[in-house]
Coordinates of C-alpha atoms in Angstrom, one line a residue:
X209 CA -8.7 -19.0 11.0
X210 CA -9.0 -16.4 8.8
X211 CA -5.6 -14.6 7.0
X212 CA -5.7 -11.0 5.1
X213 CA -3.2 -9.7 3.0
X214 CA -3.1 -6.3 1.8
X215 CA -1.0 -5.1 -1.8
X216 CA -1.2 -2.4 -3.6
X217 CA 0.4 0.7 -1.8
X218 CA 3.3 2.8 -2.9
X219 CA 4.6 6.1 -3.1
X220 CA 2.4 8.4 -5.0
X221 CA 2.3 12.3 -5.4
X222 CA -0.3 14.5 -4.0
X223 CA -3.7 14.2 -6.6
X224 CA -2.4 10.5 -7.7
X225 CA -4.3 7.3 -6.8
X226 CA -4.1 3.9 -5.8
X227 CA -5.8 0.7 -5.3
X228 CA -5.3 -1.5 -2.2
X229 CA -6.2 -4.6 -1.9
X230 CA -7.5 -7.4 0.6
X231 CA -7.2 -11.2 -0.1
X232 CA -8.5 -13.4 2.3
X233 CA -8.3 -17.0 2.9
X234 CA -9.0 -19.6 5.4
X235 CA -12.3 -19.9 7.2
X236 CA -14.0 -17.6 5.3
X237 CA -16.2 -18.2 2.5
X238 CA -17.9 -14.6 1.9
X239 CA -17.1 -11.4 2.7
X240 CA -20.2 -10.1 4.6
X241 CA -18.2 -7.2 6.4
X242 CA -15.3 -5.6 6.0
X243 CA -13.4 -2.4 6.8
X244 CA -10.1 -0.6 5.8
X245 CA -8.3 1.1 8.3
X246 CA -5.1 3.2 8.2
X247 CA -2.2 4.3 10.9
X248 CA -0.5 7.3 10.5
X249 CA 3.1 8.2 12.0
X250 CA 2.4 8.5 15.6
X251 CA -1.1 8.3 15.5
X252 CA -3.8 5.3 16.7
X253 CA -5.3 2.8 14.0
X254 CA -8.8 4.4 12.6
X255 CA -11.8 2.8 10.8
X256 CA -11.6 4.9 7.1
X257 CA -13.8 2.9 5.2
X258 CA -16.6 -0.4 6.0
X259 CA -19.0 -2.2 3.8
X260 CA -21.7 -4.3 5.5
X261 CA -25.0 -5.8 4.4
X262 CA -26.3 -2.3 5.2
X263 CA -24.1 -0.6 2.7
X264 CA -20.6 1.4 3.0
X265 CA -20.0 4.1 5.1
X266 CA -16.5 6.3 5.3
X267 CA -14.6 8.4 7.7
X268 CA -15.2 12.3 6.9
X269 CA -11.7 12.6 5.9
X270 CA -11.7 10.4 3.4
X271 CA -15.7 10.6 2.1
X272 CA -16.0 11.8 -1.6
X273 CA -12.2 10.2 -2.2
X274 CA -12.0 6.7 -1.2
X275 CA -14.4 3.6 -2.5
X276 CA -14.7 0.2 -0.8
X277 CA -15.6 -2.7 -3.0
X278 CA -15.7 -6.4 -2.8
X279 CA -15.1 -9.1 -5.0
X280 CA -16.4 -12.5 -3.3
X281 CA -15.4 -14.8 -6.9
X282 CA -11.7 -13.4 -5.7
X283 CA -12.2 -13.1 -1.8
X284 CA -10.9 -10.0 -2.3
X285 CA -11.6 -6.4 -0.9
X286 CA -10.6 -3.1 -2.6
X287 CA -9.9 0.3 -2.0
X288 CA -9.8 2.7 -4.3
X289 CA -8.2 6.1 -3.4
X290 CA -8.2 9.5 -5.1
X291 CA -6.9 12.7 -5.2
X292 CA -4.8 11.5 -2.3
X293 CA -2.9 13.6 -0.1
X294 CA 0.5 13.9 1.9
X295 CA -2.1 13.3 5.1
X296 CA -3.3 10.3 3.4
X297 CA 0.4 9.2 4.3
X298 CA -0.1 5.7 6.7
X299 CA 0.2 2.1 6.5
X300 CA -3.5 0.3 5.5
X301 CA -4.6 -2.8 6.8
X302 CA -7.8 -4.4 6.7
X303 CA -10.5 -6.4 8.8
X304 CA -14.0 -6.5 10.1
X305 CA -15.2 -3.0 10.8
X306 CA -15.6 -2.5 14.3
X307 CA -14.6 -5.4 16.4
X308 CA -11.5 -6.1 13.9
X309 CA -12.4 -9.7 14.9
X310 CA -8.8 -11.1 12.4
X311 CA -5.6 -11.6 12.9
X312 CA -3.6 -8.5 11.4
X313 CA -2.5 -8.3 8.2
X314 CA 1.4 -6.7 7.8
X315 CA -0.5 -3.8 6.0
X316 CA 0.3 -2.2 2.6
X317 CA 2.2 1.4 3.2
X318 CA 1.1 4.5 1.5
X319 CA 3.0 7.7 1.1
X320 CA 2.1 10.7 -0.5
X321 CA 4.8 13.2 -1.3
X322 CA 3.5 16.8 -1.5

């Protein structure tokens, strides 16, 4: 089995930033593949960010703001946001892109006052 536990959020103003981040234990002994996804009040859970063997790749929304890194010493996964904005507003979790193949995390909350 493999846990995630996402850190890092907070309440931030509009243009501030943040780092999240990802550690995961258990069965895992690399990170090969993983994604950051958010859920906004009243909204569905979306795939913002993913880094693979093929590279990264983000959501439009987020592209030129947002950077997905790993750190396999740490078994860690970061996200580093900019410039964020009061639409940025959700709670983060993190897992494999796509099939989201993990148990949850309980997420790190973001806000971000206007």
């Amino acid at each position: 089995q493999v846990q995630l536990v996402e850190s890092g959020g907070g309440l931030v103003q509009a243009g501030g930033s943040l780092r999240l981040s990802c550690a995961a234990s258990g069965s895992i002994f690399i990170i090969n593949d993983m994604g950051w996804y958010r859920q906004g009040p009243g909204k569905p859970r979306e795939l913002i960010a993913a880094l693979t063997s093929g590279g990264t790749n983000y959501a439009d929304s987020v592209k030129g703001r947002f950077t997905i890194s790993v750190d396999n010493a740490k078994k860690t996964v970061y996200l580093q946001m900019n410039n964020l904005k009061p639409e940025d507003t959700a709670v983060y979790y993190c897992n494999a892109p796509g099939e989201a193949r993990y148990k949850w995390g309980q997420g790190a909350q973001v806000t971000v006052s206007s």
